[in-house]
């Protein structure tokens, strides 16, 4: 071991303690700390504004939000999705009794390869669940065209995409619904939490039942719902963090620029370029070690020896998880496999000091 300071891949973004205390003080008067109280209502309203007037429904976490959309849409059969994602996306499909059909990703920004979707559509397909992975946006226009042609629902896993805009519009304006995660490690957090953003009010009515045991009123229960309610302390954290989101994303941008200055020009390293019409949230810093002098795993170990903990997001592919691998063949998604074997996500958070970015890059280069 050595005594160098530990740097993790991320660090939760937190408001000043005083600001949070101020925000939760009223809860000691009302003694109402969950069940869609004042903080919950306030956060929902502010987020509707943030999402250009779309409807917002808050949840305990992003995963339950995603499962709830699938449940509310009453999807059946097969869902076309990506294996290059966090476990949650695939698990949500499987846990709702559906069959994931894995589509390969494109090499440009690692989102679903839209040229390979059509060949996977069968009479059993009911939806497409793409992921705006790392906050990189999917080819939303082409996905919309295919969905219309085959009457499929589109649910975006936008867990990484809080604040991302295309042509000045929130990315949540595409698809039938988008799921956001407000987990502690995400760009915007409510400690744990998540949301559905949609313009479909019927879908919201159904999700309101799902997230509160199907309860309509004290004596009337209409549906076998679950418990997905965001509590008041989570919502209060969200209210504080929402006030800081612009400066936090700005700080992330500075860290990303510093990394790019060092690494972008190196031979054998690939970093994704954002399109000009996209306003990024700088959620992650994925670096592809392709023909670099060190392999991804060597860089990972080198950093670790200096107490710097990068992460191999997203390795393994979800289709290669022990619980799935007997049912799927990741040879069928060769680009996803190629990227998963070579990608490393470097430390990135608003408070990461630029001198530490320099140090990380030096270790990678030396
Ligand atoms: C974080 C994440 C989720 C799940 O969100 P939770 O809030 O942790 O439940 C889903 N999909 C992706 C891609 C994620 O990164």
Tab-separated table of C-alpha atoms and ligand atoms in Angstrom:
chain	number	residue	atom	x	y	z
A	1	UNK	CA	0.000	0.000	0.000
A	2	UNK	CA	1.015	3.616	-0.365
A	3	UNK	CA	-0.186	6.848	1.218
A	4	UNK	CA	-1.396	8.615	-1.904
A	5	UNK	CA	-4.915	10.039	-1.486
A	6	UNK	CA	-7.760	7.872	-2.767
A	7	UNK	CA	-9.565	9.102	-5.867
A	8	UNK	CA	-12.718	7.228	-6.785
A	9	UNK	CA	-14.442	7.243	-10.147
A	10	UNK	CA	-17.039	9.579	-8.702
A	11	UNK	CA	-18.110	11.461	-5.603
A	12	UNK	CA	-21.633	12.538	-4.710
A	13	UNK	CA	-22.528	16.125	-5.435
A	14	UNK	CA	-23.795	17.656	-2.162
A	15	UNK	CA	-25.201	21.053	-1.197
A	16	UNK	CA	-23.894	23.069	1.756
A	17	UNK	CA	-25.047	21.361	4.951
A	18	UNK	CA	-26.773	24.586	6.070
A	19	UNK	CA	-28.790	24.719	2.843
A	20	UNK	CA	-30.043	21.177	3.380
A	21	UNK	CA	-30.905	21.836	7.026
A	22	UNK	CA	-32.866	24.909	5.955
A	23	UNK	CA	-34.722	22.821	3.368
A	24	UNK	CA	-35.757	20.063	5.808
A	25	UNK	CA	-36.581	22.271	8.848
A	26	UNK	CA	-40.270	22.482	7.965
A	27	UNK	CA	-40.554	18.697	8.107
A	28	UNK	CA	-40.081	18.910	11.893
A	29	UNK	CA	-43.174	21.116	12.085
A	30	UNK	CA	-45.409	19.213	9.677
A	31	UNK	CA	-44.279	15.740	10.801
A	32	UNK	CA	-45.121	14.608	7.282
A	33	UNK	CA	-41.987	12.982	5.939
A	34	UNK	CA	-43.239	10.886	3.028
A	35	UNK	CA	-46.357	10.067	0.899
A	36	UNK	CA	-46.091	12.883	-1.626
A	37	UNK	CA	-45.676	15.757	0.839
A	38	UNK	CA	-44.710	19.364	0.167
A	39	UNK	CA	-41.086	18.665	-0.839
A	40	UNK	CA	-42.181	15.934	-3.233
A	41	UNK	CA	-44.730	18.271	-4.815
A	42	UNK	CA	-42.237	21.117	-5.059
A	43	UNK	CA	-39.534	18.979	-6.668
A	44	UNK	CA	-41.992	17.525	-9.150
A	45	UNK	CA	-43.064	21.035	-10.178
A	46	UNK	CA	-39.515	22.325	-10.514
A	47	UNK	CA	-38.541	19.323	-12.583
A	48	UNK	CA	-41.532	19.772	-14.896
A	49	UNK	CA	-40.139	23.200	-15.560
A	50	UNK	CA	-36.643	21.786	-16.043
A	51	UNK	CA	-38.030	19.261	-18.548
A	52	UNK	CA	-39.701	21.908	-20.726
A	53	UNK	CA	-43.192	21.389	-19.287
A	54	UNK	CA	-43.356	17.587	-19.637
A	55	UNK	CA	-45.040	15.538	-16.907
A	56	UNK	CA	-42.753	14.182	-14.182
A	57	UNK	CA	-43.342	11.369	-11.712
A	58	UNK	CA	-40.850	10.822	-8.882
A	59	UNK	CA	-39.767	7.411	-7.636
A	60	UNK	CA	-37.686	5.839	-4.869
A	61	UNK	CA	-35.041	5.026	-7.458
A	62	UNK	CA	-34.497	4.932	-11.193
A	63	UNK	CA	-34.802	1.191	-11.507
A	64	UNK	CA	-38.299	1.112	-10.035
A	65	UNK	CA	-39.224	4.009	-12.307
A	66	UNK	CA	-38.159	1.956	-15.335
A	67	UNK	CA	-40.010	-1.150	-14.169
A	68	UNK	CA	-43.075	1.000	-13.540
A	69	UNK	CA	-43.110	2.398	-17.084
A	70	UNK	CA	-42.925	-1.126	-18.499
A	71	UNK	CA	-45.716	-2.216	-16.141
A	72	UNK	CA	-47.912	0.809	-16.891
A	73	UNK	CA	-47.558	0.228	-20.649
A	74	UNK	CA	-48.485	-3.423	-20.115
A	75	UNK	CA	-45.737	-4.521	-22.503
A	76	UNK	CA	-45.515	-8.163	-23.570
A	77	UNK	CA	-43.162	-10.405	-25.523
A	78	UNK	CA	-39.810	-9.054	-26.676
A	79	UNK	CA	-38.004	-5.778	-26.081
A	80	UNK	CA	-35.075	-4.640	-28.207
A	81	UNK	CA	-32.360	-3.173	-25.995
A	82	UNK	CA	-28.603	-2.791	-25.566
A	83	UNK	CA	-26.250	-5.028	-23.564
A	84	UNK	CA	-23.817	-2.112	-23.097
A	85	UNK	CA	-25.414	-0.626	-19.999
A	86	UNK	CA	-25.784	-0.917	-16.251
A	87	UNK	CA	-27.488	-4.088	-14.929
A	88	UNK	CA	-30.731	-2.227	-14.255
A	89	UNK	CA	-31.829	-1.832	-17.889
A	90	UNK	CA	-31.759	-5.555	-18.668
A	91	UNK	CA	-33.015	-6.605	-15.224
A	92	UNK	CA	-36.069	-4.321	-15.526
A	93	UNK	CA	-37.079	-6.047	-18.774
A	94	UNK	CA	-36.548	-9.541	-17.371
A	95	UNK	CA	-38.196	-8.781	-14.021
A	96	UNK	CA	-41.320	-7.605	-15.885
A	97	UNK	CA	-41.503	-11.005	-17.598
A	98	UNK	CA	-40.267	-9.805	-20.981
A	99	UNK	CA	-37.512	-11.131	-23.189
A	100	UNK	CA	-34.591	-8.793	-23.926
A	101	UNK	CA	-33.347	-8.940	-27.518
A	102	UNK	CA	-29.871	-7.442	-27.664
A	103	UNK	CA	-29.020	-5.014	-30.415
A	104	UNK	CA	-25.394	-4.102	-31.078
A	105	UNK	CA	-24.078	-0.590	-30.412
A	106	UNK	CA	-22.429	1.806	-32.830
A	107	UNK	CA	-18.737	2.583	-32.638
A	108	UNK	CA	-19.227	6.371	-32.730
A	109	UNK	CA	-20.889	6.986	-29.364
A	110	UNK	CA	-21.729	3.468	-28.071
A	111	UNK	CA	-25.519	3.888	-28.237
A	112	UNK	CA	-27.757	1.421	-30.072
A	113	UNK	CA	-26.806	0.846	-33.726
A	114	UNK	CA	-30.033	1.887	-35.448
A	115	UNK	CA	-29.081	0.026	-38.641
A	116	UNK	CA	-29.321	-3.243	-36.734
A	117	UNK	CA	-32.701	-2.705	-35.039
A	118	UNK	CA	-35.022	-3.581	-37.921
A	119	UNK	CA	-33.529	-7.056	-38.375
A	120	UNK	CA	-34.381	-7.879	-34.749
A	121	UNK	CA	-38.062	-6.914	-34.910
A	122	UNK	CA	-40.470	-9.878	-34.842
A	123	UNK	CA	-44.219	-10.250	-34.366
A	124	UNK	CA	-43.496	-10.506	-30.622
A	125	UNK	CA	-41.647	-7.185	-30.321
A	126	UNK	CA	-43.509	-4.627	-28.228
A	127	UNK	CA	-40.932	-1.964	-27.446
A	128	UNK	CA	-37.426	-0.577	-27.857
A	129	UNK	CA	-35.489	0.406	-24.724
A	130	UNK	CA	-32.316	2.235	-25.791
A	131	UNK	CA	-29.877	3.867	-23.366
A	132	UNK	CA	-28.367	7.337	-23.677
A	133	UNK	CA	-25.205	5.723	-22.385
A	134	UNK	CA	-22.709	8.109	-20.655
A	135	UNK	CA	-25.189	10.864	-21.567
A	136	UNK	CA	-24.401	10.354	-25.288
A	137	UNK	CA	-27.634	10.651	-27.186
A	138	UNK	CA	-29.160	7.860	-29.244
A	139	UNK	CA	-30.189	8.377	-32.853
A	140	UNK	CA	-33.638	9.448	-31.659
A	141	UNK	CA	-35.003	10.356	-35.103
A	142	UNK	CA	-34.318	6.956	-36.630
A	143	UNK	CA	-35.592	5.125	-33.544
A	144	UNK	CA	-38.790	7.153	-33.737
A	145	UNK	CA	-39.195	6.310	-37.437
A	146	UNK	CA	-38.829	2.571	-36.778
A	147	UNK	CA	-41.154	2.679	-33.779
A	148	UNK	CA	-43.826	4.363	-35.839
A	149	UNK	CA	-43.413	1.958	-38.745
A	150	UNK	CA	-43.837	-1.103	-36.495
A	151	UNK	CA	-46.103	0.412	-33.786
A	152	UNK	CA	-43.574	-0.073	-31.000
A	153	UNK	CA	-43.250	1.836	-27.737
A	154	UNK	CA	-39.964	3.603	-27.047
A	155	UNK	CA	-38.676	3.988	-23.486
A	156	UNK	CA	-35.343	5.727	-23.066
A	157	UNK	CA	-33.083	4.781	-20.203
A	158	UNK	CA	-31.880	8.345	-19.610
A	159	UNK	CA	-30.224	7.531	-16.268
A	160	UNK	CA	-27.028	9.223	-17.489
A	161	UNK	CA	-28.629	12.060	-19.390
A	162	UNK	CA	-29.905	14.565	-16.820
A	163	UNK	CA	-29.616	18.041	-18.328
A	164	UNK	CA	-28.594	16.867	-21.801
A	165	UNK	CA	-30.153	18.942	-24.568
A	166	UNK	CA	-30.365	18.640	-28.341
A	167	UNK	CA	-31.013	21.803	-30.333
A	168	UNK	CA	-31.911	23.479	-27.027
A	169	UNK	CA	-34.579	20.876	-26.207
A	170	UNK	CA	-34.388	18.336	-23.383
A	171	UNK	CA	-33.537	14.858	-24.637
A	172	UNK	CA	-36.578	13.665	-22.659
A	173	UNK	CA	-38.852	15.036	-25.385
A	174	UNK	CA	-38.124	11.927	-27.474
A	175	UNK	CA	-39.802	8.542	-27.090
A	176	UNK	CA	-42.962	7.647	-25.166
A	177	UNK	CA	-41.219	8.048	-21.811
A	178	UNK	CA	-37.753	8.540	-20.350
A	179	UNK	CA	-36.399	7.190	-17.081
A	180	UNK	CA	-33.917	9.255	-15.065
A	181	UNK	CA	-31.859	8.048	-12.135
A	182	UNK	CA	-31.165	10.401	-9.242
A	183	UNK	CA	-28.806	7.970	-7.544
A	184	UNK	CA	-25.993	9.412	-5.394
A	185	UNK	CA	-23.457	8.801	-8.170
A	186	UNK	CA	-25.408	10.519	-10.931
A	187	UNK	CA	-25.085	14.099	-12.237
A	188	UNK	CA	-28.182	15.121	-10.276
A	189	UNK	CA	-28.978	13.193	-7.098
A	190	UNK	CA	-31.717	12.872	-4.486
A	191	UNK	CA	-29.476	10.427	-2.530
A	192	UNK	CA	-31.440	7.555	-4.082
A	193	UNK	CA	-34.202	8.436	-6.491
A	194	UNK	CA	-35.504	8.511	-9.984
A	195	UNK	CA	-38.179	9.881	-12.258
A	196	UNK	CA	-40.269	9.224	-15.310
A	197	UNK	CA	-40.625	12.059	-17.799
A	198	UNK	CA	-43.384	11.832	-20.396
A	199	UNK	CA	-46.227	13.795	-21.971
A	200	UNK	CA	-48.658	10.862	-21.609
A	201	UNK	CA	-51.051	11.713	-18.752
A	202	UNK	CA	-52.760	8.286	-18.842
A	203	UNK	CA	-49.362	6.685	-18.296
A	204	UNK	CA	-48.857	8.981	-15.282
A	205	UNK	CA	-52.231	8.043	-13.800
A	206	UNK	CA	-51.266	4.375	-14.023
A	207	UNK	CA	-47.832	5.021	-12.537
A	208	UNK	CA	-49.372	6.954	-9.640
A	209	UNK	CA	-51.275	3.783	-8.768
A	210	UNK	CA	-48.264	1.535	-9.273
A	211	UNK	CA	-46.003	3.579	-7.013
A	212	UNK	CA	-48.510	3.725	-4.148
A	213	UNK	CA	-49.908	0.192	-3.790
A	214	UNK	CA	-52.728	0.918	-6.257
A	215	UNK	CA	-54.453	3.037	-3.631
A	216	UNK	CA	-57.066	5.486	-5.011
A	217	UNK	CA	-58.368	6.617	-1.631
A	218	UNK	CA	-58.584	5.254	1.917
A	219	UNK	CA	-61.146	2.605	1.075
A	220	UNK	CA	-60.517	1.989	-2.595
A	221	UNK	CA	-57.628	-0.013	-4.067
A	222	UNK	CA	-57.715	-0.426	-7.837
A	223	UNK	CA	-54.468	-2.161	-8.650
A	224	UNK	CA	-51.805	-4.502	-7.217
A	225	UNK	CA	-49.211	-1.756	-7.047
A	226	UNK	CA	-45.861	-1.615	-5.321
A	227	UNK	CA	-44.170	1.027	-3.146
A	228	UNK	CA	-42.096	3.428	-5.218
A	229	UNK	CA	-42.654	6.704	-3.391
A	230	UNK	CA	-39.813	9.200	-3.062
A	231	UNK	CA	-39.679	10.450	0.542
A	232	UNK	CA	-39.433	14.076	1.708
A	233	UNK	CA	-35.743	13.928	2.647
A	234	UNK	CA	-34.870	12.683	-0.827
A	235	UNK	CA	-37.012	15.386	-2.439
A	236	UNK	CA	-35.428	18.053	-0.205
A	237	UNK	CA	-31.969	16.937	-1.340
A	238	UNK	CA	-33.228	17.209	-4.908
A	239	UNK	CA	-34.495	20.765	-4.352
A	240	UNK	CA	-31.073	21.798	-3.005
A	241	UNK	CA	-29.141	20.063	-5.765
A	242	UNK	CA	-31.384	21.404	-8.528
A	243	UNK	CA	-30.370	24.953	-7.560
A	244	UNK	CA	-26.730	23.985	-8.076
A	245	UNK	CA	-27.049	21.885	-11.212
A	246	UNK	CA	-25.807	24.442	-13.747
A	247	UNK	CA	-22.606	25.240	-11.860
A	248	UNK	CA	-22.000	21.556	-11.140
A	249	UNK	CA	-22.253	20.681	-14.845
A	250	UNK	CA	-20.009	23.632	-15.671
A	251	UNK	CA	-17.362	22.357	-13.241
A	252	UNK	CA	-17.598	18.898	-14.788
A	253	UNK	CA	-17.039	20.474	-18.186
A	254	UNK	CA	-13.766	21.999	-17.013
A	255	UNK	CA	-12.525	18.629	-15.752
A	256	UNK	CA	-13.471	16.987	-19.052
A	257	UNK	CA	-11.655	19.667	-21.038
A	258	UNK	CA	-8.493	19.083	-19.021
A	259	UNK	CA	-8.655	15.328	-19.678
A	260	UNK	CA	-9.184	15.993	-23.383
A	261	UNK	CA	-6.219	18.349	-23.536
A	262	UNK	CA	-3.975	15.565	-22.266
A	263	UNK	CA	-5.416	12.419	-23.816
A	264	UNK	CA	-7.302	13.202	-27.001
A	265	UNK	CA	-4.252	13.449	-29.196
A	266	UNK	CA	-2.616	10.244	-27.978
A	267	UNK	CA	-2.272	7.426	-30.464
A	268	UNK	CA	-4.479	4.423	-29.729
A	269	UNK	CA	-6.878	6.309	-27.462
A	270	UNK	CA	-10.412	7.201	-28.484
A	271	UNK	CA	-12.667	9.740	-26.774
A	272	UNK	CA	-16.198	10.393	-28.007
A	273	UNK	CA	-16.841	13.816	-29.548
A	274	UNK	CA	-20.208	15.412	-28.869
A	275	UNK	CA	-22.137	16.739	-31.842
A	276	UNK	CA	-22.326	20.541	-32.153
A	277	UNK	CA	-26.085	20.682	-31.516
A	278	UNK	CA	-25.771	18.713	-28.247
A	279	UNK	CA	-25.410	20.358	-24.857
A	280	UNK	CA	-23.559	17.749	-22.773
A	281	UNK	CA	-23.895	17.099	-19.040
A	282	UNK	CA	-20.342	15.709	-18.824
A	283	UNK	CA	-21.622	12.752	-16.830
A	284	UNK	CA	-18.760	10.323	-17.496
A	285	UNK	CA	-15.325	10.164	-19.022
A	286	UNK	CA	-15.156	6.946	-21.036
A	287	UNK	CA	-11.812	6.346	-22.740
A	288	UNK	CA	-11.291	3.561	-25.266
A	289	UNK	CA	-7.821	2.005	-25.135
A	290	UNK	CA	-7.663	0.472	-28.557
A	291	UNK	CA	-4.092	0.258	-29.843
A	292	UNK	CA	-2.501	2.128	-26.992
A	293	UNK	CA	0.867	1.087	-25.569
A	294	UNK	CA	-0.987	-0.282	-22.540
A	295	UNK	CA	-4.205	-2.323	-22.515
A	296	UNK	CA	-7.304	-1.144	-20.651
A	297	UNK	CA	-6.614	-3.619	-17.870
A	298	UNK	CA	-2.984	-2.461	-17.559
A	299	UNK	CA	-4.080	1.184	-17.262
A	300	UNK	CA	-6.698	0.190	-14.682
A	301	UNK	CA	-4.051	-1.606	-12.582
A	302	UNK	CA	-1.500	1.208	-12.960
A	303	UNK	CA	-4.020	3.726	-11.646
A	304	UNK	CA	-5.086	1.413	-8.849
A	305	UNK	CA	-1.484	1.142	-7.655
A	306	UNK	CA	-1.714	4.909	-7.065
A	307	UNK	CA	-5.050	4.619	-5.202
A	308	UNK	CA	-6.939	5.891	-8.237
A	309	UNK	CA	-10.016	3.827	-8.886
A	310	UNK	CA	-11.289	4.065	-12.455
A	311	UNK	CA	-14.132	1.718	-13.432
A	312	UNK	CA	-14.631	-0.646	-16.343
A	313	UNK	CA	-18.076	0.724	-17.233
A	314	UNK	CA	-19.625	-1.241	-18.961
A	315	UNK	CA	-17.762	-4.517	-18.641
A	316	UNK	CA	-19.019	-7.196	-18.715
A	317	UNK	CA	-21.957	-6.740	-21.090
A	318	UNK	CA	-25.224	-7.510	-19.311
A	319	UNK	CA	-25.743	-10.427	-21.730
A	320	UNK	CA	-22.527	-11.924	-20.323
A	321	UNK	CA	-23.679	-11.785	-16.671
A	322	UNK	CA	-23.734	-15.218	-15.046
A	323	UNK	CA	-27.504	-14.985	-14.677
A	324	UNK	CA	-27.978	-14.475	-18.438
A	325	UNK	CA	-25.007	-15.865	-20.326
A	326	UNK	CA	-26.466	-19.308	-20.996
A	327	UNK	CA	-29.367	-17.607	-22.787
A	328	UNK	CA	-27.471	-15.084	-24.903
A	329	UNK	CA	-24.435	-14.969	-27.166
A	330	UNK	CA	-22.398	-11.773	-26.980
A	331	UNK	CA	-20.657	-12.747	-30.270
A	332	UNK	CA	-23.858	-11.452	-31.856
A	333	UNK	CA	-23.053	-7.933	-30.610
A	334	UNK	CA	-19.396	-7.676	-31.706
A	335	UNK	CA	-19.044	-3.902	-31.378
A	336	UNK	CA	-20.451	-3.960	-27.844
A	337	UNK	CA	-18.020	-6.749	-27.015
A	338	UNK	CA	-15.088	-4.904	-28.534
A	339	UNK	CA	-15.869	-1.703	-26.631
A	340	UNK	CA	-16.616	-3.459	-23.316
A	341	UNK	CA	-13.191	-5.105	-23.439
A	342	UNK	CA	-11.332	-1.830	-24.012
A	343	UNK	CA	-13.250	0.920	-22.228
A	344	UNK	CA	-12.253	2.583	-18.979
A	345	UNK	CA	-14.245	5.298	-17.222
A	346	UNK	CA	-11.892	7.742	-15.516
A	347	UNK	CA	-12.626	9.696	-12.310
A	348	UNK	CA	-14.914	12.652	-12.969
A	349	UNK	CA	-16.844	14.813	-10.515
A	350	UNK	CA	-17.285	18.566	-10.035
A	351	UNK	CA	-14.816	18.792	-7.137
A	352	UNK	CA	-12.045	16.817	-8.855
A	353	UNK	CA	-9.052	19.134	-8.862
A	354	UNK	CA	-7.347	19.805	-12.172
A	355	UNK	CA	-3.955	18.957	-10.672
A	356	UNK	CA	-5.321	15.493	-9.962
A	357	UNK	CA	-6.506	15.208	-13.566
A	358	UNK	CA	-2.941	16.043	-14.600
A	359	UNK	CA	-1.616	13.374	-12.259
A	360	UNK	CA	-4.057	10.727	-13.568
A	361	UNK	CA	-3.084	11.533	-17.155
A	362	UNK	CA	0.625	11.388	-16.343
A	363	UNK	CA	0.198	7.915	-14.885
A	364	UNK	CA	-1.680	6.822	-18.011
A	365	UNK	CA	1.008	8.258	-20.310
A	366	UNK	CA	4.243	7.350	-18.525
B	1	LIG	C1	-27.997	4.150	-12.391
B	1	LIG	C2	-28.640	3.489	-13.562
B	1	LIG	C3	-29.913	2.906	-13.514
B	1	LIG	C4	-30.664	2.662	-12.221
B	1	LIG	O1	-30.895	3.747	-11.476
B	1	LIG	P1	-31.022	3.640	-9.868
B	1	LIG	O2	-31.489	5.001	-9.501
B	1	LIG	O3	-29.675	3.310	-9.334
B	1	LIG	O4	-32.031	2.602	-9.564
B	1	LIG	C5	-30.474	2.429	-14.681
B	1	LIG	N1	-29.829	2.485	-15.851
B	1	LIG	C6	-28.585	2.994	-15.952
B	1	LIG	C7	-27.926	3.042	-17.291
B	1	LIG	C8	-27.939	3.486	-14.807
B	1	LIG	O5	-26.686	3.946	-14.899
